[in-house]
Short mmCIF file of C-alpha atoms in Angstrom, two decimals:
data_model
loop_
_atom_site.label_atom_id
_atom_site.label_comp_id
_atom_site.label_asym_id
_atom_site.label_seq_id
_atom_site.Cartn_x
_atom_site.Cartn_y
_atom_site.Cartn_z
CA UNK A 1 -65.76 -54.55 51.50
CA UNK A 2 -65.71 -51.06 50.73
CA UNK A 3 -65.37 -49.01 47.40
CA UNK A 4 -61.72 -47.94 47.88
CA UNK A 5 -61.11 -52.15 49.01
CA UNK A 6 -63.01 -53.22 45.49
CA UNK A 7 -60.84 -50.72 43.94
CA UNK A 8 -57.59 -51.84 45.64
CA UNK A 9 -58.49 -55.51 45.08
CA UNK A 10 -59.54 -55.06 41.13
CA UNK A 11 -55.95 -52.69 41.16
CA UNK A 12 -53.61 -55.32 42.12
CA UNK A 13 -55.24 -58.56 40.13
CA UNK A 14 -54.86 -56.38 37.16
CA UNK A 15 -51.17 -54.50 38.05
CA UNK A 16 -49.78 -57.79 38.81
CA UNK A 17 -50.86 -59.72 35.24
CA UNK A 18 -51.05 -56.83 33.06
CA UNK A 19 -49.85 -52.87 33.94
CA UNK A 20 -46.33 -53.50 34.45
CA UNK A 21 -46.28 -54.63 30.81
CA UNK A 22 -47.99 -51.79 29.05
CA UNK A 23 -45.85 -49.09 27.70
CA UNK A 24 -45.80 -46.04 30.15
CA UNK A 25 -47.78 -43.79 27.93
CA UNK A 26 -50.68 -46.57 28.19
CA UNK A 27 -50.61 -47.35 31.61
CA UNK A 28 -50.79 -43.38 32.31
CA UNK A 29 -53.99 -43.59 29.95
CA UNK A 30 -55.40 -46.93 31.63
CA UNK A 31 -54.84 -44.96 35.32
CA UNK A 32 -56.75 -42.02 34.05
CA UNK A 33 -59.75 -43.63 32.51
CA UNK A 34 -60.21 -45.71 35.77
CA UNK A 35 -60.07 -43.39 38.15
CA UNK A 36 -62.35 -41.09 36.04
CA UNK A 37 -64.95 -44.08 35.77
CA UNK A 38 -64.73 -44.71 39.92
CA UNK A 39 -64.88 -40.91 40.29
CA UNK A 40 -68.38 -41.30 38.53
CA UNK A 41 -70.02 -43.71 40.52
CA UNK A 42 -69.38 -42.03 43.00
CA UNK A 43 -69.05 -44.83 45.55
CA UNK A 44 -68.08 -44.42 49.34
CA UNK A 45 -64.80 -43.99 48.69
CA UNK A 46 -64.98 -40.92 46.31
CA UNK A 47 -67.46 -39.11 48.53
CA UNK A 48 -65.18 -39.83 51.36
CA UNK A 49 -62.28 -38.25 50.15
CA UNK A 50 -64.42 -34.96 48.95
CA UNK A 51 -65.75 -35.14 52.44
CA UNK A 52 -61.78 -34.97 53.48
CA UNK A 53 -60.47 -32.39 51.00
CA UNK A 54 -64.06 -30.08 52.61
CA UNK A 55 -61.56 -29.95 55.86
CA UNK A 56 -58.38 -29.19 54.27
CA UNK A 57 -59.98 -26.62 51.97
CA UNK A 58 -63.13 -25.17 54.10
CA UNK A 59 -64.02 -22.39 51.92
CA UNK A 60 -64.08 -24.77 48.69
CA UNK A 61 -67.33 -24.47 46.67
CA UNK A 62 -69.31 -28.34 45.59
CA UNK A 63 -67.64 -27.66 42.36
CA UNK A 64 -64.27 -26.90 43.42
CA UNK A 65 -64.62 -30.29 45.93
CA UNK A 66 -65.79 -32.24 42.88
CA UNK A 67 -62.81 -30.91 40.91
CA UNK A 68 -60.60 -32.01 43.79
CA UNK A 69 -61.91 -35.28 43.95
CA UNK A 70 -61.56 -36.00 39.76
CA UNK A 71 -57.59 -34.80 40.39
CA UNK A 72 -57.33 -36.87 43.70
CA UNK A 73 -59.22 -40.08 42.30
CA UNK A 74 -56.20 -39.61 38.70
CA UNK A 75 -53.80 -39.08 41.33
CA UNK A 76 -54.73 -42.18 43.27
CA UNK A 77 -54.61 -44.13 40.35
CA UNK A 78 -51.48 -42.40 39.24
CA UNK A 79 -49.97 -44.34 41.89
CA UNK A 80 -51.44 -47.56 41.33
CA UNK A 81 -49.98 -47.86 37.86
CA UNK A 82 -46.66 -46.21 39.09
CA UNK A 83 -46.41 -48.94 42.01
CA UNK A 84 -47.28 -51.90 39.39
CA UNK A 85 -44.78 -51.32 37.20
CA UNK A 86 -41.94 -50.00 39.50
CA UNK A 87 -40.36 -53.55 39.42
CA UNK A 88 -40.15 -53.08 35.76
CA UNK A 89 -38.31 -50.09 35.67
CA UNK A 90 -34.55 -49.74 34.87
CA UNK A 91 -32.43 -48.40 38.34
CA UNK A 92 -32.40 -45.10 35.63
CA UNK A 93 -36.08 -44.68 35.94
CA UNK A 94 -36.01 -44.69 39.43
CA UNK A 95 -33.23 -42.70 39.78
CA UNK A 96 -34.67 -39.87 37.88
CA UNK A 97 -38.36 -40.44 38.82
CA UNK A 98 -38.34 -38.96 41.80
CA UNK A 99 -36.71 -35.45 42.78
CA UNK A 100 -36.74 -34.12 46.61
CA UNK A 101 -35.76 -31.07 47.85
CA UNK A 102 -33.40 -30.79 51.36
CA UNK A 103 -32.36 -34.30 51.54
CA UNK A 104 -29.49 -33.58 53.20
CA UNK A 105 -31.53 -34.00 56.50
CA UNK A 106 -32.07 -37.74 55.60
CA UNK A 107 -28.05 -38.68 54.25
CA UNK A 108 -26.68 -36.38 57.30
CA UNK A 109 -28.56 -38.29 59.61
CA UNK A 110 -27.85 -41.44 58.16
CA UNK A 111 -24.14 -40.28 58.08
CA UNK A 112 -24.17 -39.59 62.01
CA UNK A 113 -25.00 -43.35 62.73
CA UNK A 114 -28.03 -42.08 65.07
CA UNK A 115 -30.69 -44.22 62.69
CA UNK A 116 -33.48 -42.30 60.85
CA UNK A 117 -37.01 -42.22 61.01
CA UNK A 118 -39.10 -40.93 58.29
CA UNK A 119 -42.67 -40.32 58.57
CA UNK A 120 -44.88 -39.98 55.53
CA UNK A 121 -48.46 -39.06 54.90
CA UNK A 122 -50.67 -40.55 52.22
CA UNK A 123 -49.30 -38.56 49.68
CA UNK A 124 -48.28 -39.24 45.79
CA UNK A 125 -46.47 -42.45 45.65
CA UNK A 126 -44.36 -43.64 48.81
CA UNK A 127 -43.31 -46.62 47.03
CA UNK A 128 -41.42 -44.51 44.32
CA UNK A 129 -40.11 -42.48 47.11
CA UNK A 130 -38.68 -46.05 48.61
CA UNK A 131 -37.41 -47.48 45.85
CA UNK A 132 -35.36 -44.13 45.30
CA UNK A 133 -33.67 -44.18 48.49
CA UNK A 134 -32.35 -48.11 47.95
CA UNK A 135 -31.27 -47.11 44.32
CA UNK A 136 -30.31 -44.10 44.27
CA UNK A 137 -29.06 -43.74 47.75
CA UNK A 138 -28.43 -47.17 48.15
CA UNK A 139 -29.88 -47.63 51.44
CA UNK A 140 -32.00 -50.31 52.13
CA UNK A 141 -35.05 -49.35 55.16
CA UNK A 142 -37.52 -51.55 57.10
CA UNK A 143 -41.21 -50.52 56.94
CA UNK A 144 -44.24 -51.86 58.66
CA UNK A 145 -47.33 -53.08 56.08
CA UNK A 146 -50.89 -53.25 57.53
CA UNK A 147 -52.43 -56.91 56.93
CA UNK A 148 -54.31 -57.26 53.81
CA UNK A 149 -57.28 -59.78 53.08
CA UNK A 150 -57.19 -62.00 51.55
CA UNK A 151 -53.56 -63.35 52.58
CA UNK A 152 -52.39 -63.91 49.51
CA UNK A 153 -53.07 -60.05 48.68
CA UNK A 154 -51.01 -59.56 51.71
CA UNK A 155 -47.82 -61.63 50.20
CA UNK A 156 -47.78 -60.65 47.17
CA UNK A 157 -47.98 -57.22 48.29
CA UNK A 158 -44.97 -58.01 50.57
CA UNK A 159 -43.06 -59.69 47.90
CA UNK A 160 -43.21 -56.91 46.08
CA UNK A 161 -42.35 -53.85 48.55
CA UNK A 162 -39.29 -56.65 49.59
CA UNK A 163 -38.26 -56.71 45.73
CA UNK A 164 -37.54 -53.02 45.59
CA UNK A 165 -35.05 -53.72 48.90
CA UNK A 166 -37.37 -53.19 51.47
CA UNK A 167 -38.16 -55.22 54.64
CA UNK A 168 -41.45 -55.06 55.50
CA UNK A 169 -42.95 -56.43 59.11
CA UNK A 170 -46.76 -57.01 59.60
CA UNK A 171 -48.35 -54.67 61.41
CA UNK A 172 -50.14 -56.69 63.58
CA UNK A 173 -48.56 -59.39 66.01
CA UNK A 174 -46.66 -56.97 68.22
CA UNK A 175 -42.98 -57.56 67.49
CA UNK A 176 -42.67 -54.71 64.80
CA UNK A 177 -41.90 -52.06 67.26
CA UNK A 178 -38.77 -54.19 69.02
CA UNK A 179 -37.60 -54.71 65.33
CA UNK A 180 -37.65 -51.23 64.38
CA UNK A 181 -35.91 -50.14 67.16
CA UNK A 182 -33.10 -52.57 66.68
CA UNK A 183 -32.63 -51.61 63.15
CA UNK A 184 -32.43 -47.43 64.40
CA UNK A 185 -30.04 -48.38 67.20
CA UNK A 186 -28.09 -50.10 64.26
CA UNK A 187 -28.02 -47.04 62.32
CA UNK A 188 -30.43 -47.81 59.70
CA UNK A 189 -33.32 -46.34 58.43
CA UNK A 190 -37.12 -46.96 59.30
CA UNK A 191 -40.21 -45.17 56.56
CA UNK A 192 -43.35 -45.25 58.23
CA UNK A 193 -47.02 -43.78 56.52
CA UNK A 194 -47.97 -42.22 60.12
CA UNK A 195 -51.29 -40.02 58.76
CA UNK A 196 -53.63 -42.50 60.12
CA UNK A 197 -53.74 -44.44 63.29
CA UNK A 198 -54.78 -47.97 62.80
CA UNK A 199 -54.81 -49.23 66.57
CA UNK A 200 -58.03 -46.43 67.66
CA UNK A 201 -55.25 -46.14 70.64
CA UNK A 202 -52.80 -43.25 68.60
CA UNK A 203 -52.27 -39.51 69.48
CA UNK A 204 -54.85 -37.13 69.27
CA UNK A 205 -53.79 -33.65 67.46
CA UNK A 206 -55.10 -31.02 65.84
CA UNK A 207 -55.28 -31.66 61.83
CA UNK A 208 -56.68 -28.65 59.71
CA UNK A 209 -58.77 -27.32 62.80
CA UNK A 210 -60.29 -30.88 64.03
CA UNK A 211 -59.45 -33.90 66.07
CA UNK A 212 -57.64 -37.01 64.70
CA UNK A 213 -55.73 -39.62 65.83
CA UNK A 214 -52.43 -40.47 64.57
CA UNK A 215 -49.85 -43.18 65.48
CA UNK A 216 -47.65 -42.53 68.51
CA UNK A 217 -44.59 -45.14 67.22
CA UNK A 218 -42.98 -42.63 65.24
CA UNK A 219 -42.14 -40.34 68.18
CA UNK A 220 -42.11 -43.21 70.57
CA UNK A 221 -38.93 -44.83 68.02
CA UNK A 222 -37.35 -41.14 67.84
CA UNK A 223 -37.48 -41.00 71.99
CA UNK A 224 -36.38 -44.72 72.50
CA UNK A 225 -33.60 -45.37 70.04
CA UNK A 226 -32.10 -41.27 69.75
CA UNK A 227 -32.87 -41.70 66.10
CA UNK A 228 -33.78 -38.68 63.93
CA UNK A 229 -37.31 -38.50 63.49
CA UNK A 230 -37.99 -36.38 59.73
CA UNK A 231 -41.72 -35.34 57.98
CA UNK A 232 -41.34 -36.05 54.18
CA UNK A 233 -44.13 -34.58 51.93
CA UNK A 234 -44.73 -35.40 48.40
CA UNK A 235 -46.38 -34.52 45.49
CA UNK A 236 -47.27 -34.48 41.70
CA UNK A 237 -46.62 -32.19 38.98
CA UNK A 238 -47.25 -32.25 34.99
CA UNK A 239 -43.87 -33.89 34.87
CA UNK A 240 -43.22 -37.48 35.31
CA UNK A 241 -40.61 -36.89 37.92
CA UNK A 242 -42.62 -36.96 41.48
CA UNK A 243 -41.65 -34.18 43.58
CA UNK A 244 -40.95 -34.30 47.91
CA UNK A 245 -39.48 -32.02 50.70
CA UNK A 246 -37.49 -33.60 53.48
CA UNK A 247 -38.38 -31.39 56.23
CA UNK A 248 -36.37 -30.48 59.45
CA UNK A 249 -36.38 -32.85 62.31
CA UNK A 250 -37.99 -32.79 64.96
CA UNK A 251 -36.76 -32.58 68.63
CA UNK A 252 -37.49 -34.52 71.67
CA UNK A 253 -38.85 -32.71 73.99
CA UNK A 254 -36.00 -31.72 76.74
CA UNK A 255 -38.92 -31.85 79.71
CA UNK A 256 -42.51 -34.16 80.28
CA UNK A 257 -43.44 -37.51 80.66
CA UNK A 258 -43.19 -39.86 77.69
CA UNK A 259 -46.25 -39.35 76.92
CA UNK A 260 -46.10 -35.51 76.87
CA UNK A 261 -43.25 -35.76 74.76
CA UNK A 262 -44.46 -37.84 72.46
CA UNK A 263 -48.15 -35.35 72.12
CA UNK A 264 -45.44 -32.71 71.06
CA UNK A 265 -43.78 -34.47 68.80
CA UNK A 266 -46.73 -36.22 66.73
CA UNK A 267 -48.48 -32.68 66.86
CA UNK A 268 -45.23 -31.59 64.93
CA UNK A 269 -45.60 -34.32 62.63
CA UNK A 270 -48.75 -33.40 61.96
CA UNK A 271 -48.38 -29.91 61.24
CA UNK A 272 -45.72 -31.00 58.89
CA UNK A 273 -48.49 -33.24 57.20
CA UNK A 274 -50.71 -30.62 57.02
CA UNK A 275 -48.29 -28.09 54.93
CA UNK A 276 -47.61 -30.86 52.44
CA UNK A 277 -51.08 -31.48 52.24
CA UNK A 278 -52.40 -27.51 51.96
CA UNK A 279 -50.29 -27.55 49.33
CA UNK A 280 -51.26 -30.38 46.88
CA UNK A 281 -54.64 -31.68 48.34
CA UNK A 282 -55.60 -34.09 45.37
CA UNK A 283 -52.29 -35.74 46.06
CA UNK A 284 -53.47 -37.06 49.40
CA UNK A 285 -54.61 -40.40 49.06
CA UNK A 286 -57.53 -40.74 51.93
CA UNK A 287 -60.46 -42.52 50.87
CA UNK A 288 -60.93 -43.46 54.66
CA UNK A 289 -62.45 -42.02 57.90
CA UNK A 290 -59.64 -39.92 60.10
CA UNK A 291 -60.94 -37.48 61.89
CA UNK A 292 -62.73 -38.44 65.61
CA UNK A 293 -66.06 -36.69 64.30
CA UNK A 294 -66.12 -38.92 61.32
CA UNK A 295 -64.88 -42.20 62.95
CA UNK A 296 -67.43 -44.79 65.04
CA UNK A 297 -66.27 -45.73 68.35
CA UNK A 298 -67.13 -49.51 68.41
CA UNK A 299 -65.14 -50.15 65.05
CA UNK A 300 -62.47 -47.65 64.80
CA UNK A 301 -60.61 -46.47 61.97
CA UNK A 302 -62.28 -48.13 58.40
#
């Protein structure tokens, strides 16, 4: 198990029990002393996401990378206590806690019938972005959820993305795709985190001047279904209110083979990634391998 799993593990046995109890001002506190003591160590996980932040800012000096790894490790943990005690918080709280720019893209498209697609990278807190768009919006989404060990991390992890009114498939087994696409022919709306391919089988693209992989459904959904396919980016301030930007959608290709269509279209979503992540780069949450130089062939993405 690696340091970013300990970490996750640790997280939810003491979010569950104890965070979403604590007054805000103490969880904020808890968050930051945490992810200062991980950012210490200086386990796999920490050096892995310094080793990311090197691509997205090349010319950063060791000091300006170790700086970027302190913010990204109190963001990181930002979320964590965020997530815990979102079930806690009044419809108010969530209402307010979250304020994104050019969301007309996402209630026009909505409005059209077409079905939506948003795509998301690792950044700030998706979960708060979620739980904003069935309160405040009042539209309820499917999302797919990679398979946790143990299985009981899994379900309660389930149980809890389900109790701020979202319904969540495995991503494993093979049927989420079909179920997706029946919920975006229906109209409705389908969040995907699409900055890291799971299956080793995704689209390659260009990502900050190197190779990665990333997954090929949201394009593939966008082609099948004629839903709207939209980037969202988010990210942190010094307020409490999480900042995003819905982007503009992007196009099907008019010409090439499904597969050439859907290159062009991840590429897009991965420029759009890219911006958002230029921008705020200790708000991206990658304590993993992604790029093909990084990765090893016989195991994939870990």
């Amino acid at each position: 198990m690696s340091t970013a799993d300990r970490l996750t593990d640790s997280l939810y046995g003491l979010g569950w029990s104890t965070v979403k109890k604590l007054p805000e001002p103490a969880a904020v506190r808890l968050g930051r002393t945490i992810a200062d003591l991980a950012w210490k160590k200086r386990g796999k996980g920490v050096q892995r996401l310094e080793s990311n932040y090197a691509r997205v800012v090349p010319d950063a000096t060791p000091e300006r990378l170790a700086e970027l790894s302190r913010a990204g490790m109190r963001s990181y943990l930002r979320y964590w206590m965020e997530s815990f005690r979102l079930p806690a918080w009044s419809a108010e709280r969530v209402r307010t806690g979250f304020d994104p720019k050019d969301i007309h893209f996402l209630t026009d498209g909505l409005a059209s019938g077409r079905g939506v697609v948003l795509a998301l990278p690792h950044l700030a807190n998706w979960d708060l972005a979620g739980a904003w768009v069935t309160t405040k919006l009042g539209t309820p989404f499917t999302t797919v959820a990679e398979r946790l060990e143990p299985e009981t991390l899994y379900d309660r992890f389930v149980a809890y993305r389900e109790g701020l009114g979202m319904e969540v498939l495995p991503h494993s087994g093979g049927s989420a795709f079909g179920t997706l696409a029946r919920r975006l022919r229906d109209g409705g709306l389908v969040c995907l985190v699409a900055d890291r391919d799971l299956s080793a089988s995704g689209v390659e693209v260009d990502f900050f001047g190197e190779t990665a992989r990333m997954p090929a459904g949201p394009a593939l959904l966008a082609q099948q279904t004629g839903a709207l396919l939209l980037p969202v980016t988010l990210w942190y301030d010094d307020s409490p209110v999480m900042k995003g930007q819905v982007h503009p959608p992007i196009e099907v290709p008019e010409s090439g083979t499904r597969a050439e269509k859907t290159s062009v279209m991840t590429q897009a979503l991965a420029n759009a990634f890219a911006t958002g992540i230029a921008d705020h780069p200790e708000d991206w949450h990658m304590l993993q391998r992604l790029w093909l130089a990084d990765l090893d062939p016989a195991k994939g993405p870990s």
